[in-house]
XYZ file of C-alpha atoms in Angstrom:
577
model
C 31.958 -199.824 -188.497
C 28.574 -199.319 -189.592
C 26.434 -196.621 -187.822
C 22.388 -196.458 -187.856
C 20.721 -192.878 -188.273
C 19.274 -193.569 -184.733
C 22.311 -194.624 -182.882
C 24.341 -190.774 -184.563
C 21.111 -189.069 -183.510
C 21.519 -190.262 -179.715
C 25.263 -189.673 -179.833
C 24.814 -186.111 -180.847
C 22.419 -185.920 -178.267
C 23.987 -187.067 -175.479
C 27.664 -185.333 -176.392
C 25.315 -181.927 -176.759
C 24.483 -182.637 -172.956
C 20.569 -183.840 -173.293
C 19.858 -185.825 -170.154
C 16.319 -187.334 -171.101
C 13.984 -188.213 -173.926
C 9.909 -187.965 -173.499
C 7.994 -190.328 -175.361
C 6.115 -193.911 -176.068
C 7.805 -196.491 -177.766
C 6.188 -197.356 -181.537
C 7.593 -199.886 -183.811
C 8.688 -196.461 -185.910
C 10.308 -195.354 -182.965
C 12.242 -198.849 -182.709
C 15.893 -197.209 -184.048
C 15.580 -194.731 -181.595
C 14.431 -196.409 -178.303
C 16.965 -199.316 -179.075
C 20.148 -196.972 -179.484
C 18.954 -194.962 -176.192
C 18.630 -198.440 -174.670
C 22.449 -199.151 -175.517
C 23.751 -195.500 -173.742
C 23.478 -194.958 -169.715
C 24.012 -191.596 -170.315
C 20.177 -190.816 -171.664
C 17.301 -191.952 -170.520
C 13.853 -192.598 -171.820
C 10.789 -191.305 -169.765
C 8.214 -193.500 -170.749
C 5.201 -191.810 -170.182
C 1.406 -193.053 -171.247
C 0.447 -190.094 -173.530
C 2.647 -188.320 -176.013
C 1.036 -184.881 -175.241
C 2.627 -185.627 -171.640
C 5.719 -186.244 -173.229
C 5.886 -182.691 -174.951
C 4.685 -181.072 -171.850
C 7.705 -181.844 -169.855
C 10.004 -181.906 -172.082
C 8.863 -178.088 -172.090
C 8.722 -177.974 -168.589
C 12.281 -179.379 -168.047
C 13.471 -176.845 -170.744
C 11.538 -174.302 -168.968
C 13.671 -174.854 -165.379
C 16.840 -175.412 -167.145
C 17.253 -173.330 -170.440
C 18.828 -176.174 -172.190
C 17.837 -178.081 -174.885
C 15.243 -181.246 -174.074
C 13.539 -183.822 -176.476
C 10.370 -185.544 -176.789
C 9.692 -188.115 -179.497
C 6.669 -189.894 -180.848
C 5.838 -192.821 -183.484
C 4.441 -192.122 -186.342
C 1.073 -191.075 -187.402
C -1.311 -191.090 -184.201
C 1.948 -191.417 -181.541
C 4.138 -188.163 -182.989
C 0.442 -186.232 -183.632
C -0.542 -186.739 -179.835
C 2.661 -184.510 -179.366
C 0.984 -181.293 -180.731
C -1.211 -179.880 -178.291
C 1.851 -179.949 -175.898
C 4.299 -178.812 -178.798
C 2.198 -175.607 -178.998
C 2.674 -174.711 -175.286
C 6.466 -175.475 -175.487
C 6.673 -173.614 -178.921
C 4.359 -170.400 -177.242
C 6.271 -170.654 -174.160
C 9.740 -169.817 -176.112
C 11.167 -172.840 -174.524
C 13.482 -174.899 -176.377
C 12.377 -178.511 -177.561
C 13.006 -181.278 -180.303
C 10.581 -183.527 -181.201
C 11.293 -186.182 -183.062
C 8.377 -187.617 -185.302
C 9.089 -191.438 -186.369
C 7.381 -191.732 -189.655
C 6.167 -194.580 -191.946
C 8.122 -196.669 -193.972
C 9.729 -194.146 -197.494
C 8.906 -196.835 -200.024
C 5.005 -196.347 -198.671
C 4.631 -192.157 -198.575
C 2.416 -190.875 -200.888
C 0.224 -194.380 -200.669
C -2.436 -194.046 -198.226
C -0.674 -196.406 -196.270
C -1.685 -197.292 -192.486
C -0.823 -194.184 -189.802
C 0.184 -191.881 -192.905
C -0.091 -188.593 -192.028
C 2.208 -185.934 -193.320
C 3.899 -184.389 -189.988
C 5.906 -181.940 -191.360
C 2.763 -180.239 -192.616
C 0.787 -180.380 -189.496
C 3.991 -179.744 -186.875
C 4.715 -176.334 -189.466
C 2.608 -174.139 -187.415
C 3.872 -175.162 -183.718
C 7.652 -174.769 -184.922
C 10.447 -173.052 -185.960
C 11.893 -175.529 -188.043
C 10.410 -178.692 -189.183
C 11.284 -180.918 -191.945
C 11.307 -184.826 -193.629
C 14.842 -186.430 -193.378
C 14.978 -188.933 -196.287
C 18.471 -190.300 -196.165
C 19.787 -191.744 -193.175
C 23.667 -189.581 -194.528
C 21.455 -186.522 -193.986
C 20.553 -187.109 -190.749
C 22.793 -185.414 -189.043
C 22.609 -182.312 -190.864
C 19.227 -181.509 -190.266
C 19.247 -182.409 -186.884
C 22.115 -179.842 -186.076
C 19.869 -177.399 -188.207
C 17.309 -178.466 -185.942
C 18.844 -178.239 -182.739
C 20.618 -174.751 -183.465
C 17.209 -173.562 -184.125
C 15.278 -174.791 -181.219
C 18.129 -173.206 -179.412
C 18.512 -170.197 -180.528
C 15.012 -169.027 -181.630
C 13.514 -170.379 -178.098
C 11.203 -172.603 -179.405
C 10.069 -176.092 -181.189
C 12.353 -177.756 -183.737
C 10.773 -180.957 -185.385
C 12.842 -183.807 -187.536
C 11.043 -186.202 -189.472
C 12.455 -189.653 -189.971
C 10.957 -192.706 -191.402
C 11.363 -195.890 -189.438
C 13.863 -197.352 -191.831
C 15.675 -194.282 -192.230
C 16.556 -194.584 -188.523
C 17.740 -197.981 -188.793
C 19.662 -197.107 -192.105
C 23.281 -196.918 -192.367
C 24.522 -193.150 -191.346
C 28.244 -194.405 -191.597
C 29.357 -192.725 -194.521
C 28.131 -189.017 -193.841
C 30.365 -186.558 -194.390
C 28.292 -184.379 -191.655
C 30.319 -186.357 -188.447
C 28.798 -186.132 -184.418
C 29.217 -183.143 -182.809
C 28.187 -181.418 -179.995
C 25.639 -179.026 -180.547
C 25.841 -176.015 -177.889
C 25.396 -172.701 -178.324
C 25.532 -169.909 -175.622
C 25.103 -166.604 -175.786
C 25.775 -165.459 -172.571
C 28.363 -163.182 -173.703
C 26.416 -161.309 -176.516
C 25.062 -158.073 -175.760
C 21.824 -156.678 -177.795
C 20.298 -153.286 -177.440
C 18.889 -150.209 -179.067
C 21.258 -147.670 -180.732
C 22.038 -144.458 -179.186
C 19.395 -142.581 -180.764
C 16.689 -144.663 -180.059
C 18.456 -144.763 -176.030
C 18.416 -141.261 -175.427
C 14.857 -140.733 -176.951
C 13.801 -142.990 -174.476
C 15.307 -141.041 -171.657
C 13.909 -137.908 -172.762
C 10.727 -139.208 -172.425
C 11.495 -141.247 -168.876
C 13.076 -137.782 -167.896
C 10.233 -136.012 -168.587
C 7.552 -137.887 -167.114
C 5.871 -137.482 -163.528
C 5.005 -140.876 -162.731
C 6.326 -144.003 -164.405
C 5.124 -147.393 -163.877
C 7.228 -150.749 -165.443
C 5.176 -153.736 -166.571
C 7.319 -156.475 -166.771
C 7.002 -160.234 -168.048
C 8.957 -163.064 -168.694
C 11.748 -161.555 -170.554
C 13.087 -159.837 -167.264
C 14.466 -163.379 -166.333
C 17.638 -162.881 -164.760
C 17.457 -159.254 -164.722
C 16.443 -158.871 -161.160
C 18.841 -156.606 -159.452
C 19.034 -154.198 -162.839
C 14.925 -154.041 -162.803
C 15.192 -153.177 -158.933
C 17.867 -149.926 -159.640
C 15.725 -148.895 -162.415
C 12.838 -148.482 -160.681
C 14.829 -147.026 -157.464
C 16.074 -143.943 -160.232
C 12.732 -143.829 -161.484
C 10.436 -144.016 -158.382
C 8.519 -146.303 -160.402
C 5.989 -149.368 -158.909
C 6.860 -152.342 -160.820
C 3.351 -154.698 -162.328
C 3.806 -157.713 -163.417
C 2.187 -160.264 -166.060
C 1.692 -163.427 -165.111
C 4.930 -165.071 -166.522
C 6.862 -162.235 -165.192
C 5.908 -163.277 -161.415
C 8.720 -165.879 -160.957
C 11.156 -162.880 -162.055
C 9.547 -159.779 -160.296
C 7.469 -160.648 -157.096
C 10.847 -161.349 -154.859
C 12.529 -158.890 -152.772
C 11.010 -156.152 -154.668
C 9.650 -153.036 -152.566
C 8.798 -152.099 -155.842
C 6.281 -154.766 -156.351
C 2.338 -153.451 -156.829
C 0.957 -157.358 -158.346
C -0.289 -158.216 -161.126
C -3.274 -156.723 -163.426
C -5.176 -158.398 -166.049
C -7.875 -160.980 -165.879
C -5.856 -162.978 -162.784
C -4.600 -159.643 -161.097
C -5.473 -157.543 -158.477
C -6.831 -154.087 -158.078
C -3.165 -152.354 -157.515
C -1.441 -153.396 -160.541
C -4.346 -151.978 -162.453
C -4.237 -149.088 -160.267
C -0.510 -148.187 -161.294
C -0.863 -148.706 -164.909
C -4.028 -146.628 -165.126
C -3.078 -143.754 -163.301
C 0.835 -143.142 -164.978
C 2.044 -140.658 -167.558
C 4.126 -143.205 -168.916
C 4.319 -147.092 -169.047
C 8.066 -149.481 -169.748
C 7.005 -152.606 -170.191
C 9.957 -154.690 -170.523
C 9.881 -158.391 -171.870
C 6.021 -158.857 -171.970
C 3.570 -159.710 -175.002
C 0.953 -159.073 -172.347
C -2.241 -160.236 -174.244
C -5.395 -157.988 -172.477
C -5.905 -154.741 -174.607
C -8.719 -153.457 -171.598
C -6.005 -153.453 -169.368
C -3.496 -150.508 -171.122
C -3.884 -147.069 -170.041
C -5.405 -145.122 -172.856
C -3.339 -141.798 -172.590
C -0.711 -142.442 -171.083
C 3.245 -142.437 -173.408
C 4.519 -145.907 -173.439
C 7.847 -147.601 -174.389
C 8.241 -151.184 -175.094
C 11.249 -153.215 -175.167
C 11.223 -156.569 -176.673
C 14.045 -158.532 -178.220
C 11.391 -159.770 -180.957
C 10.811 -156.397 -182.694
C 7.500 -158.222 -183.969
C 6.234 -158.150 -180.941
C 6.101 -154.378 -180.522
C 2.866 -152.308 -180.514
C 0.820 -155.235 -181.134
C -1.289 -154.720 -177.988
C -1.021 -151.043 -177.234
C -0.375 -148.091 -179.221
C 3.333 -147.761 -178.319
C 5.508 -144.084 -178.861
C 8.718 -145.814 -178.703
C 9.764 -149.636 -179.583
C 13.005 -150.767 -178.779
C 14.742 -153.855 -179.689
C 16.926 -155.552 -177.721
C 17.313 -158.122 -174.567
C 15.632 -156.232 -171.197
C 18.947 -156.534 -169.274
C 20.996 -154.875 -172.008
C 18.912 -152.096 -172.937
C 18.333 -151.713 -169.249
C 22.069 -151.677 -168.742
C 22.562 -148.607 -171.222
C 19.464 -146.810 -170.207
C 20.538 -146.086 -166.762
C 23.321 -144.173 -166.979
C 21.178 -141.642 -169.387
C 18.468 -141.146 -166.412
C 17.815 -138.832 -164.327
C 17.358 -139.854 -160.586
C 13.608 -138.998 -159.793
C 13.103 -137.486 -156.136
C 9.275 -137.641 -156.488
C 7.783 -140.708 -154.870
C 3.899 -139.905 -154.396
C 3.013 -142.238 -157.252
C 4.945 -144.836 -155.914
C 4.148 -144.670 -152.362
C 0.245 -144.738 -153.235
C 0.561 -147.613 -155.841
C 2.390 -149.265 -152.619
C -0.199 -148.714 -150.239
C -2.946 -149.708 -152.621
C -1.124 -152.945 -152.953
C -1.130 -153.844 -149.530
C -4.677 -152.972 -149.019
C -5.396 -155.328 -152.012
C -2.687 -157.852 -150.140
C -5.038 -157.430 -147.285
C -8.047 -158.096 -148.895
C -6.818 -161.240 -150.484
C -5.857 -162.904 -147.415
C -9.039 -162.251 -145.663
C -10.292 -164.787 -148.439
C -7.615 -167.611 -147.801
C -9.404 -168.562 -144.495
C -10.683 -172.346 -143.008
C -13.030 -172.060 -140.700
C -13.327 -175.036 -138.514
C -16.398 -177.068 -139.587
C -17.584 -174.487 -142.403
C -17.827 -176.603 -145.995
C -16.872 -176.666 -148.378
C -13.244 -175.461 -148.060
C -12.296 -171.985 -149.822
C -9.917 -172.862 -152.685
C -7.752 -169.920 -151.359
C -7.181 -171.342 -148.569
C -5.523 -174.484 -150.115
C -3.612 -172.253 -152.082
C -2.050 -170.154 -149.048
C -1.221 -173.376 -147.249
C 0.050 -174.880 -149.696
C 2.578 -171.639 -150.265
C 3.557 -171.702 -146.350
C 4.439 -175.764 -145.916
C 5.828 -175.527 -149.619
C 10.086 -176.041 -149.432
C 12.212 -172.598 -150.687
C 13.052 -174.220 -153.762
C 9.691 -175.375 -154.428
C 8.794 -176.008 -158.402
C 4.893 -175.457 -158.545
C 3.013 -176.346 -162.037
C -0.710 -175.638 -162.205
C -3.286 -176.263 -164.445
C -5.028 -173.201 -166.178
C -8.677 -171.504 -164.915
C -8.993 -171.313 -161.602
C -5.646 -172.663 -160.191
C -4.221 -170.471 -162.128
C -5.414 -167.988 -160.153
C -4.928 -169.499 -157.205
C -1.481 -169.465 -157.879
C -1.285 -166.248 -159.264
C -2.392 -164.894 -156.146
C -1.263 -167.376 -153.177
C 1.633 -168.780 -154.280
C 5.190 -166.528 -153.136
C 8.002 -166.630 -155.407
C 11.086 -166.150 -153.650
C 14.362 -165.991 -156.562
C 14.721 -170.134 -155.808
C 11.074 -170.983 -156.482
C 9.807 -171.630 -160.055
C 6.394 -171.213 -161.323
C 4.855 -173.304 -164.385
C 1.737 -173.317 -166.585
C 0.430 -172.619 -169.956
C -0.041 -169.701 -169.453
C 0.118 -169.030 -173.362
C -1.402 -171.625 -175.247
C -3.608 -171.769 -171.921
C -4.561 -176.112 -172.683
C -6.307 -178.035 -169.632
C -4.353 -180.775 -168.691
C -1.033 -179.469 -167.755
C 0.217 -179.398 -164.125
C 0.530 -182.966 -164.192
C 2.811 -183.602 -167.444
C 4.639 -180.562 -166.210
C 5.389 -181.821 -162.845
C 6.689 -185.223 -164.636
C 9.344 -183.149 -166.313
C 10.204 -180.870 -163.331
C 10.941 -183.490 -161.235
C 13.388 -185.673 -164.135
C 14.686 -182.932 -164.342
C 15.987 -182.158 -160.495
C 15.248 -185.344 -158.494
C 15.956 -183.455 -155.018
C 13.581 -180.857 -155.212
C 10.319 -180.227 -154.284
C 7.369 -180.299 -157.192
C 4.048 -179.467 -156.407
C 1.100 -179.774 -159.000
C -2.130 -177.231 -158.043
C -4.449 -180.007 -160.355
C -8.212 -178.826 -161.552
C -10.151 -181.849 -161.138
C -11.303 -181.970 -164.748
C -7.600 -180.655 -166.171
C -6.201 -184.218 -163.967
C -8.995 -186.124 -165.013
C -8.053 -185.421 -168.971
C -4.624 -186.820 -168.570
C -5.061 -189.236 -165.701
C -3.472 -192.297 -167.121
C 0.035 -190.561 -166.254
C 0.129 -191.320 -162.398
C 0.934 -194.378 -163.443
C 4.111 -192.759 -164.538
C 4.818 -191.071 -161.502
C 4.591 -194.684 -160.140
C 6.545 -196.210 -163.161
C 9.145 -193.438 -163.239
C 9.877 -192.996 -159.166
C 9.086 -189.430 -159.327
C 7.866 -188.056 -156.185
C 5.780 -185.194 -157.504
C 2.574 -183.969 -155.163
C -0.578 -183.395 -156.805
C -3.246 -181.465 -154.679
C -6.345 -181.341 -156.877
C -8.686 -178.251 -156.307
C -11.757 -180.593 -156.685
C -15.384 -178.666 -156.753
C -16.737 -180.909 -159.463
C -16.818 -178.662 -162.218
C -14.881 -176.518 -164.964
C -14.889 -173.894 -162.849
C -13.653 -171.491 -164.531
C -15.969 -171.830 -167.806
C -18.622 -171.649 -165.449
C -17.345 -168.300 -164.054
C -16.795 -166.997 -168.398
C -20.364 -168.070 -168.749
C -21.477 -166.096 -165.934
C -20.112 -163.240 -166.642
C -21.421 -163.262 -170.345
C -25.042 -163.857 -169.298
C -25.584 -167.694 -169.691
C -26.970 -170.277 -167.368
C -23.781 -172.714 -166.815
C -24.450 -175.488 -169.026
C -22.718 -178.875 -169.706
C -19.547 -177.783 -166.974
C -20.723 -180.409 -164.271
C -18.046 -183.410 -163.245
C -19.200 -186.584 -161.966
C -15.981 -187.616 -160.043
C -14.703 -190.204 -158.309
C -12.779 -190.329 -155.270
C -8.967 -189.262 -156.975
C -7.511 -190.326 -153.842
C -9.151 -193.613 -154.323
C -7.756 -193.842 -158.069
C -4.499 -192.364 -156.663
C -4.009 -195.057 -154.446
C -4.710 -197.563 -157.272
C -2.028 -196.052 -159.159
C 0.666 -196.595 -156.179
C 0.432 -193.234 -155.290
C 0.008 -192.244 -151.631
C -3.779 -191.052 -151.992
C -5.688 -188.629 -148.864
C -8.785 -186.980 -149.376
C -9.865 -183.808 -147.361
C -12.872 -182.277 -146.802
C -12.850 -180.349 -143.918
C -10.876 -177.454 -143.410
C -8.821 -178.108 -140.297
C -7.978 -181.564 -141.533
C -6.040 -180.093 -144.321
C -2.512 -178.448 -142.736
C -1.658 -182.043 -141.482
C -2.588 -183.415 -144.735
C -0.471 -181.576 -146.631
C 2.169 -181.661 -144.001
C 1.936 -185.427 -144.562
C 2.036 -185.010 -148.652
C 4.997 -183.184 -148.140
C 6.898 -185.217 -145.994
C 6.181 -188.614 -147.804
C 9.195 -189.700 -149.941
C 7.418 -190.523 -153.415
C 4.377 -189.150 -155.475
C 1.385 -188.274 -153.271
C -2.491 -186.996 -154.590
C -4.142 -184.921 -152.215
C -7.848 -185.116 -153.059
C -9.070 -181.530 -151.607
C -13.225 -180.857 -151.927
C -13.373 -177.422 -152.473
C -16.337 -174.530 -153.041
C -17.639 -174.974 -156.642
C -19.026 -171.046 -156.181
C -15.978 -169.187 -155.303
C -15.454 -166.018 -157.975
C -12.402 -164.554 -158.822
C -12.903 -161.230 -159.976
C -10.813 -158.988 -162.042
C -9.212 -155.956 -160.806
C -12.061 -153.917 -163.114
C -15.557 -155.465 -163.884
C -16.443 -154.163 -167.482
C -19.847 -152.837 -167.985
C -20.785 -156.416 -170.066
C -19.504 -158.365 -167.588
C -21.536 -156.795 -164.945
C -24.902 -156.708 -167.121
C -24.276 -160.292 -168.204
C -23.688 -161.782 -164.563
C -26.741 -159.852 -163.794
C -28.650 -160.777 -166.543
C -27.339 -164.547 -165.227
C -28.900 -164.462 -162.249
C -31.863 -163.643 -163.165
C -32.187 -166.217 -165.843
C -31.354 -168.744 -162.468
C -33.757 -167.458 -160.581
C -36.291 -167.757 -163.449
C -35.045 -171.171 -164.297
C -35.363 -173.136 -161.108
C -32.028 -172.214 -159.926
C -32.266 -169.686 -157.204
C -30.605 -172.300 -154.976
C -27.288 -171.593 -156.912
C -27.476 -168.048 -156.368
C -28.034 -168.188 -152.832
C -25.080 -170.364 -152.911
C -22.674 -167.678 -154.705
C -24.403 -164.870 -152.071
C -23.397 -167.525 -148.732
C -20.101 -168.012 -150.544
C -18.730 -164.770 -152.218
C -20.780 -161.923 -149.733
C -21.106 -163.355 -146.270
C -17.939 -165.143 -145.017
């Protein structure tokens, strides 16, 4: 019986245990869309923007380790995928696009919506390449799929429209399933390179372990490790979800989002571990103190910091055969004053996350914090980069069931709400909460129509203070007058409600517990509309000498300018709560 490309592509899928595809339909897509149509056992989330599409299918892949697909139509639909294809692909999260293309006989021709995708996907991707015979397909979409899966990234296949709908029949290359797991593999340094490391762990006075998202899992070995060593445990941002819980270990995090404790323990130690973490900020390293790095991509190593010793391998392995080579550390002073520091820092944070009665606008860390204490256990919480970011960063408690989502790599505007889409397809019963920016929802706005659409009950509370806040902060901080960051915005509760979303606005701050409470309660998607102050800062843990000259050198251009009003604002906001 005669078999198209499209209907063996969706039969590999589904017996490889992929649950849902992410697109919009395109007449190159047609093969595809009409073969998932024919199986109950997929479905097709039909969202209004392809780079939504690619964001949760990362976001789903994210939650669940497995394999997830997005797909576009060719030319325009499959490019729209990229932006969100770079997250996924940055992220290490496993994702297949597939990219319909135009007809074969036309390639090459100039032809309407020719573009040549597996040119422009190359650099977002693992693996991505034209299939040109429907007998191949299946070939190169197991190559595909092994590779997204085991390299922890993007995979793209290329398929002309009529090689979808061509016969696939006669391929010698019959449908599997494609799984791999490697739970049972274990990957670590040699000997040598083990017991160097000790020596140097042995030797040192105080240790202190930076750890990022590659200590996933790892949670009880990280908390013995630093028990033997005495050592206070940082964390980068994606290592939060990982770290933070039931750790007496825990000191924050540094870098641009973190607090003043974190930066405090890596400054003053003899000798850093960071395990799992491609932390980005070179400012942020201790200068003299030894450092190891473990990383399971060797590439990774020393690219950041001068490192003494790299070693290659998972974080829970080479953790695993470290320990029994340490020696138990009675010495806690560093430890105990990295603590303390951290709870003064704790302190000082919370002091900020306060609602007066009456006093406008409301702090945006005060949203945050109530949104952490109403939030369910097994909350999933997406948030869009800048300043909810650090919200989040800094409000939100993970507790080992919570998840935490953003892109917090690629770093693109616009992705709380695409995320929260796949979070919630993904698991139905729990909780998803998007922390929104009002211009990163504004840029993707057209999909609350597919919370609608799609029945998925995600709650969007929007952080609105009617402007890119956090450029405004960068151009601060650099010396310029803010310029060109100002939102006109509507009501989103308003367009919320248009959308068939349950839509509440709040603008004082002791109306806000019960609207939230209310958000949370409601059974479908909600959009809390919250006005917040447009002059709250969010300072790093250390102000460079630039950064302090340049917002200086801001204010006085304000002043100069016409502005004083604004800095009187930022004094009211940021020095006399």
């Amino acid at each position: 019986m005669a078999k198209s490309a499209a209907e063996v592509i969706v039969e590999t899928l589904v017996a490889s245990g992929v649950k849902r595809i992410y697109g919009l339909p395109g007449d190159s897509l047609n093969g595809l869309t009409d073969a998932i149509r024919a199986r109950s056992e997929i479905q097709w989330v039909h969202v209004r923007h392809e780079e939504v599409a690619a964001f949760a299918a990362g976001a789903e892949a994210h939650l669940t380790g497995d394999l997830v697909v997005c797909a576009g139509s060719c030319g325009p639909g499959n490019l729209h995928l990229i932006n969100g294809l770079y997250d996924c692909h940055r992220s290490r999260v496993p994702v297949l696009a597939i990219a319909a293309q135009i007809p074969s006989a036309e390639l090459g021709t100039g032809y309407f919506q020719e573009t040549h995708p597996e040119i422009l996907f190359k650099d977002c991707s693992y693996f991505c390449e034209l299939v040109s015979d429907p007998e191949n397909v299946p070939r190169i979409l197991g190559i595909a799929m092994r590779t997204a899966i085991t390299r922890r990234g993007v995979a793209v296949v290329v398929a002309p429209g009529d090689v979808l709908l061509g016969d696939c029949s006669g391929s010698v290359h019959a449908v599997s399933a494609i799984k791999l797991c490697d739970a049972g593999s274990v990957f670590h340094p040699c000997e040598t390179d083990l017991e160097t490391a000790a020596e140097i762990l042995n030797a040192a006075g105080k240790v202190t372990i930076l750890g990022g998202a590659g200590c996933a899992g790892v949670h009880a070995e990280l908390m013995a490790l630093a028990a033997h060593l005495k050592a206070p445990i940082v964390h980068a941002l994606r290592g939060k979800e990982y770290l933070e819980y039931d750790n007496p270990y825990d000191v924050g995090m540094t870098g641009l989002l973190g607090f003043s404790s974190g930066y405090y323990a890596m400054m003053n130690c003899d000798t850093l571990l960071m395990l799992g973490t491609d932390f980005p900020y070179t400012q942020f390293f201790p200068e003299k103190a030894k450092i190891i790095q473990v990383d399971v991509r060797g590439e990774q190593i020393g690219r950041r910091t001068h490192v003494d010793l790299g070693l290659i391998g998972t974080v829970r392995d080479t953790v695993r055969a470290l320990m029994p080579k340490l020696k138990k550390k009675k010495d806690t002073k560093h430890l105990d004053v990295s603590v303390k520091h951290y709870a003064e820092a704790r302190k000082g944070l919370e002091e900020l996350a306060v609602g007066e009665p009456g006093k406008t606008p409301i702090h945006p860390q005060y949203v945050a914090k109530l949104v952490d204490e109403l939030a369910s256990e097994d909350a999933v919480f997406t948030c869009d980069v800048g300043l909810p970011t650090v919200w989040a960063a800094r409000y939100l408690r993970m507790n080992g069931r919570r998840s935490l989502i953003g892109s917090f790599v690629h770093g693109s505007m616009a992705s709380a709400l695409p995320q929260g889409i796949g979070a919630q397809a993904a698991y139905p019963g729990r909780q998803v909460i998007a922390l929104a920016g009002d211009g990163g929802l504004a840029m993707s706005m057209g999909d609350l129509l597919t919370l609608r659409q799609m029945k998925l009950p995600v709650k969007i509370i929007v952080f609105n203070n009617s402007a890119l806040g956090f450029v405004e902060l960068e151009m601060k901080a650099a010396g310029f007058l803010d310029f060109g960051t100002n939102l006109v915005n509507p009501s989103f509760a308003e367009v919320g409600t248009a959308c068939g979303l349950l839509g509440i606005r709040v603008e004082k701050p002791e109306e806000l517990r019960d609207a939230l409470t209310q958000a949370f309660a409601h059974d479908g998607p909600v959009l809390v509309d919250v006005v917040v102050n447009r002059q709250e800062l969010s300072l790093p843990p250390a102000i460079e000498f630039k950064q302090a000259t340049g917002f200086g050198l801001y204010i006085m251009k304000a002043v100069m300018n016409g502005r004083a009003d604004e800095v009187i604002d930022l004094a009211k906001t940021n020095l006399f709560r």
